[in-house]
């Protein structure tokens, strides 16, 4: 039910999602089993907290900013929808009052 109405079906059909997921699984598996050829790269391939601190801060900021923007748009849409509903209810009451009266 609800999964079909979400972004999941679209996400599962994208080749780039499967590509990055496959790369992640391969690299994770090689590192987990100790087969990752770190010496051949002649560089450190492990990231510590200091290396990802700024990226984490920026990512958190933009996630909060985006969520706030989405919530504000939702609240604006909700207010407009309630206004339309109120206007339609007033119209229905007036039509019922004016058209529903029997003429003598």
N, CA and C of each residue as an Amber inpcrd file, in Angstrom:
protein
   312
   0.7560000  -1.1850000   0.0000000   0.0000000   0.0000000   0.0000000
   0.8100000   1.2710000   0.0000000   1.3540000   1.6390000   1.1540000
   1.9800000   2.9570000   1.2750000   3.3480000   3.0200000   0.5900000
   4.0130000   1.8970000   0.4050000   5.3230000   1.9030000  -0.2580000
   5.1570000   2.2500000  -1.7320000   4.0690000   1.7970000  -2.3440000
   3.8270000   2.0890000  -3.7630000   3.6110000   3.5740000  -4.0050000
   3.1040000   4.2840000  -3.0190000   2.8200000   5.7050000  -3.1610000
   4.0140000   6.5600000  -2.7300000   5.1510000   5.9480000  -2.4610000
   6.3320000   6.6800000  -2.0160000   7.3630000   6.7610000  -3.1360000
   8.5320000   7.2290000  -2.8020000   9.6070000   7.3820000  -3.7690000
  10.3730000   6.0670000  -3.9770000  10.0700000   5.0600000  -3.1810000
  10.8200000   3.7940000  -3.2210000  10.7860000   3.1260000  -4.6030000
   9.6310000   2.9770000  -5.2600000   9.6550000   2.3350000  -6.5870000
  10.5250000   3.0900000  -7.5920000  10.4680000   4.4130000  -7.5830000
  11.3030000   5.2060000  -8.4890000  12.7820000   5.0240000  -8.1490000
  13.0900000   4.9850000  -6.8640000  14.4680000   4.8330000  -6.4150000
  15.0470000   3.4850000  -6.8530000  14.2450000   2.4460000  -6.7650000
  14.7250000   1.1060000  -7.1040000  14.9360000   0.9020000  -8.6000000
  14.4320000   1.7970000  -9.4360000  14.6330000   1.6690000 -10.8770000
  15.8260000   2.4680000 -11.3890000  16.4840000   3.2160000 -10.5210000
  17.6170000   4.0500000 -10.9430000  18.9110000   3.2450000 -10.9220000
  19.6490000   3.3220000 -12.0120000  20.9100000   2.5720000 -12.1380000
  21.9890000   3.1360000 -11.2220000  21.9930000   4.4460000 -10.9940000
  23.0290000   5.0310000 -10.1500000  22.8930000   4.5920000  -8.6960000
  21.6830000   4.3710000  -8.2350000  21.4860000   3.8750000  -6.8660000
  22.1100000   2.4910000  -6.7320000  21.8370000   1.6150000  -7.6960000
  22.3880000   0.2660000  -7.6470000  23.9020000   0.2700000  -7.8060000
  24.4250000   1.1910000  -8.6290000  25.8690000   1.2980000  -8.8210000
  26.5610000   1.6850000  -7.5110000  26.0850000   2.7500000  -6.8730000
  26.7140000   3.1900000  -5.6230000  26.5210000   2.1700000  -4.4970000
  25.3690000   1.5280000  -4.4600000  25.1450000   0.4910000  -3.4560000
  26.1120000  -0.6720000  -3.6710000  26.3250000  -1.0590000  -4.9210000
  27.2630000  -2.1500000  -5.2260000  28.6880000  -1.7810000  -4.8420000
  29.1080000  -0.5640000  -5.1730000  30.4550000  -0.1080000  -4.7990000
  30.6100000  -0.1300000  -3.2880000  29.5960000   0.3560000  -2.5840000
  29.6550000   0.3710000  -1.1230000  29.7760000  -1.0420000  -0.5560000
  28.9810000  -1.9640000  -1.0590000  29.0180000  -3.3470000  -0.5620000
  30.3780000  -3.9840000  -0.8340000  30.9420000  -3.7620000  -2.0120000
  32.2420000  -4.3370000  -2.3570000  33.3350000  -3.7720000  -1.4500000
  33.3980000  -2.4530000  -1.3200000  34.4390000  -1.8360000  -0.4870000
  34.2780000  -2.2560000   0.9660000  33.0370000  -2.2480000   1.4710000
  32.8000000  -2.6570000   2.8550000  33.2370000  -4.1020000   3.0710000
  32.8810000  -4.9730000   2.1450000  33.2390000  -6.3870000   2.2860000
  34.7460000  -6.5870000   2.2610000  35.4340000  -5.8830000   1.3480000
  36.8970000  -6.0130000   1.2820000  37.5590000  -5.5070000   2.5600000
  37.0860000  -4.3970000   3.1010000  37.6750000  -3.8800000   4.3470000
  37.3460000  -4.7750000   5.5280000  36.1180000  -5.2890000   5.5780000
  35.6910000  -6.1380000   6.6940000  36.4730000  -7.4390000   6.7310000
  36.7670000  -7.9870000   5.5640000  37.5080000  -9.2490000   5.5120000
  39.0180000  -9.0520000   5.5370000  39.4620000  -7.7870000   5.4860000
  40.8880000  -7.5080000   5.5130000  41.5550000  -7.6080000   4.1550000
  40.8010000  -7.7070000   3.1050000  41.3320000  -7.8390000   1.7610000
  41.5000000  -6.5040000   1.0390000  41.1510000  -5.4060000   1.6790000
  41.2660000  -4.0810000   1.0480000  42.7310000  -3.7550000   0.8230000
  43.1630000  -3.4880000  -0.4220000  44.5880000  -3.2780000  -0.7310000
  45.0480000  -1.8460000  -0.4110000  45.0750000  -1.5110000   0.8650000
  45.4290000  -0.1490000   1.2700000  46.8770000   0.1930000   0.9350000
  47.7650000  -0.7680000   1.0200000  49.1790000  -0.5100000   0.7400000
  49.4090000  -0.1520000  -0.7260000  48.6390000  -0.7120000  -1.6110000
  48.8000000  -0.4210000  -3.0310000  48.4110000   1.0110000  -3.3770000
  47.4910000   1.5890000  -2.6130000  47.0630000   2.9670000  -2.8770000
  48.0760000   3.9870000  -2.3510000  48.9430000   3.5520000  -1.4510000
  49.9480000   4.4090000  -0.8190000  49.3160000   5.6580000  -0.2000000
  48.1630000   5.4480000   0.3880000  47.4880000   6.5480000   1.0780000
  46.5600000   5.9640000   2.1290000  46.2550000   6.7980000   3.0960000
  45.3600000   6.3880000   4.1680000  43.9330000   6.4090000   3.6320000
  43.2300000   5.2990000   3.7550000  41.8570000   5.2290000   3.2570000
  40.8420000   5.2120000   4.3830000  41.3000000   5.4080000   5.5920000
  40.3930000   5.4220000   6.7310000  40.1230000   6.8720000   7.1250000
  38.8750000   7.1880000   7.4000000  38.5090000   8.5490000   7.7910000
  38.2070000   8.6000000   9.2830000  38.7710000   9.5900000   9.9290000
  38.4790000   9.8130000  11.3310000  37.4850000  10.9540000  11.4940000
  37.1560000  11.2540000  12.7400000  36.1630000  12.2940000  13.0250000
  36.6090000  13.6560000  12.5100000  37.8720000  13.9990000  12.6220000
  38.3430000  15.3100000  12.1790000  38.1810000  15.5160000  10.6780000
  38.2590000  14.4460000   9.8980000  38.1270000  14.5730000   8.4570000
  36.6880000  14.8070000   8.0130000  35.7410000  14.3010000   8.7630000
  34.3420000  14.4080000   8.3380000  33.5200000  15.4080000   9.1610000
  34.1760000  16.1000000  10.0850000  33.4570000  17.0120000  10.9730000
  32.7180000  18.1140000  10.1980000  33.3990000  18.7960000   9.3010000
  32.7910000  19.9010000   8.5510000  31.6680000  19.3990000   7.6550000
  31.8930000  18.2750000   6.9840000  30.8560000  17.7090000   6.1160000
  29.6140000  17.3540000   6.9270000  29.8180000  16.7960000   8.1100000
  28.6970000  16.4350000   8.9740000  27.9260000  17.6740000   9.4120000
  28.6400000  18.7190000   9.7850000  27.9890000  19.9620000  10.2150000
  27.1830000  20.5670000   9.0690000  27.7780000  20.6420000   7.8830000
  27.0710000  21.2130000   6.7330000  25.8630000  20.3720000   6.3370000
  26.0240000  19.0650000   6.3490000  24.9120000  18.1880000   6.0100000
  23.7590000  18.3650000   6.9920000  24.0660000  18.4230000   8.2680000
  23.0340000  18.6270000   9.2840000  22.3300000  19.9610000   9.0880000
  23.0960000  21.0160000   8.8300000  22.5060000  22.3360000   8.6160000
  21.5330000  22.3060000   7.4400000  21.9750000  21.7410000   6.3090000
  21.1170000  21.7490000   5.1290000  19.9040000  20.8400000   5.2900000
  20.0340000  19.7440000   6.0210000  18.8710000  18.8920000   6.2850000
  17.8420000  19.6260000   7.1220000  18.2940000  20.3290000   8.1680000
  17.3730000  21.0940000   9.0170000  16.7510000  22.2320000   8.2190000
  17.5560000  22.9390000   7.4210000  17.0450000  24.0420000   6.6080000
  15.9960000  23.5370000   5.6230000  16.2820000  22.4430000   4.9380000
  15.3550000  21.8920000   3.9490000  14.0660000  21.4240000   4.6220000
  14.1870000  20.7530000   5.7580000  13.0050000  20.2940000   6.4870000
  12.1460000  21.4700000   6.9120000  12.7800000  22.5330000   7.3740000
  12.0470000  23.7300000   7.7750000  11.3090000  24.3370000   6.5870000
  11.9730000  24.3910000   5.4310000  11.3340000  24.9390000   4.2360000
  10.1420000  24.0740000   3.8080000  10.3030000  22.7670000   3.8610000
   9.1960000  21.8710000   3.5070000   8.0240000  22.0600000   4.4610000
   8.3070000  22.1890000   5.7430000   7.2360000  22.3690000   6.7280000
   6.5220000  23.6950000   6.5050000   7.2600000  24.7480000   6.1870000
   6.6300000  26.0390000   5.9220000   5.7390000  25.9730000   4.6920000
   6.1970000  25.2950000   3.6420000   5.3620000  25.1390000   2.4470000
   4.1140000  24.3310000   2.7650000   4.2710000  23.2810000   3.5770000
   3.1210000  22.4680000   3.9740000   2.1160000  23.3110000   4.7450000
   2.5950000  24.1130000   5.6850000   1.6880000  24.9360000   6.4830000
   0.9740000  25.9710000   5.6140000   1.6620000  26.5550000   4.6380000
   1.0240000  27.5030000   3.7180000  -0.0570000  26.8000000   2.9120000
   0.2620000  25.6340000   2.3760000  -0.7120000  24.8690000   1.6040000
  -1.8970000  24.4590000   2.4770000  -1.6250000  24.0550000   3.7090000
  -2.6850000  23.6530000   4.6300000  -3.6240000  24.8300000   4.9110000
  -3.0630000  25.9990000   5.1550000  -3.8730000  27.1910000   5.4230000
  -4.7350000  27.5460000   4.2040000  -4.1530000  27.4750000   3.0140000
  -4.9080000  27.7730000   1.7940000  -6.0270000  26.7520000   1.5720000
  -5.7320000  25.4800000   1.8140000  -6.7340000  24.4310000   1.6480000
  -7.8820000  24.6170000   2.6250000  -7.5590000  24.9560000   3.8650000
  -8.6110000  25.2190000   4.8560000  -9.4600000  26.4120000   4.4400000
  -8.8320000  27.4390000   3.8680000  -9.5790000  28.6010000   3.3880000
 -10.5300000  28.2410000   2.2630000 -10.0620000  27.3950000   1.3380000
 -10.9180000  26.9400000   0.2370000 -12.0910000  26.1330000   0.7820000
 -11.8210000  25.2450000   1.7280000 -12.8820000  24.4440000   2.3350000
 -13.9100000  25.3390000   3.0150000 -13.4430000  26.3220000   3.7460000
 -14.3460000  27.2600000   4.4290000 -15.2170000  28.0020000   3.4180000
 -14.6170000  28.4710000   2.3290000 -15.3720000  29.1830000   1.2910000
 -16.3970000  28.2620000   0.6420000 -16.0270000  27.0170000   0.3650000
 -16.9650000  26.0680000  -0.2360000 -18.1210000  25.7480000   0.7030000
 -17.8290000  25.6300000   1.9930000 -18.9030000  25.3730000   2.9600000
 -19.8610000  26.5550000   3.0290000 -19.3310000  27.7680000   3.0100000
 -20.1790000  28.9610000   3.0180000 -21.0290000  28.9920000   1.7500000
 -20.4520000  28.6790000   0.6060000 -21.1890000  28.6530000  -0.6460000
 -22.3020000  27.6060000  -0.6040000 -21.9950000  26.4230000  -0.0690000
 -22.9930000  25.3590000   0.0180000 -24.1580000  25.7710000   0.9070000
 -23.8600000  26.4080000   2.0240000 -24.9210000  26.8580000   2.9330000
 -25.7860000  27.9200000   2.2520000 -25.1470000  28.8600000   1.5580000
 -25.9050000  29.9140000   0.8780000 -26.7490000  29.3400000  -0.2530000
 -26.1860000  28.4050000  -1.0290000 -26.9600000  27.7900000  -2.1020000
 -28.1360000  26.9970000  -1.5610000 -27.8990000  26.2870000  -0.4720000
 -28.9910000  25.5190000   0.1340000 -30.0730000  26.4620000   0.6430000
 -29.6490000  27.5600000   1.2350000 -30.6150000  28.5400000   1.7660000
 -31.3980000  29.1820000   0.6200000 -30.6760000  29.6120000  -0.4370000
 -31.3540000  30.3270000  -1.5130000 -32.1100000  29.4030000  -2.4630000
 -31.5380000  28.2890000  -2.8300000 -32.1630000  27.3990000  -3.7920000
 -33.0630000  26.3570000  -3.1390000 -32.8450000  26.1090000  -1.9080000
 -33.6040000  25.0880000  -1.2040000 -34.9680000  25.5720000  -0.7350000
 -35.1850000  26.8880000  -0.7450000 -36.4870000  27.4200000  -0.3070000
 -37.5190000  27.1810000  -1.3840000 -38.6810000  26.7720000  -0.9480000
 -39.7790000  26.5350000  -1.8980000 -40.5250000  27.8360000  -2.1180000
 -40.8290000  28.1220000  -3.3750000 -41.5870000  29.3480000  -3.6570000
 -43.0720000  29.0700000  -3.4880000 -43.7830000  30.0480000  -2.9390000
 -45.2310000  29.8780000  -2.7190000 -46.0330000  30.2790000  -3.9100000
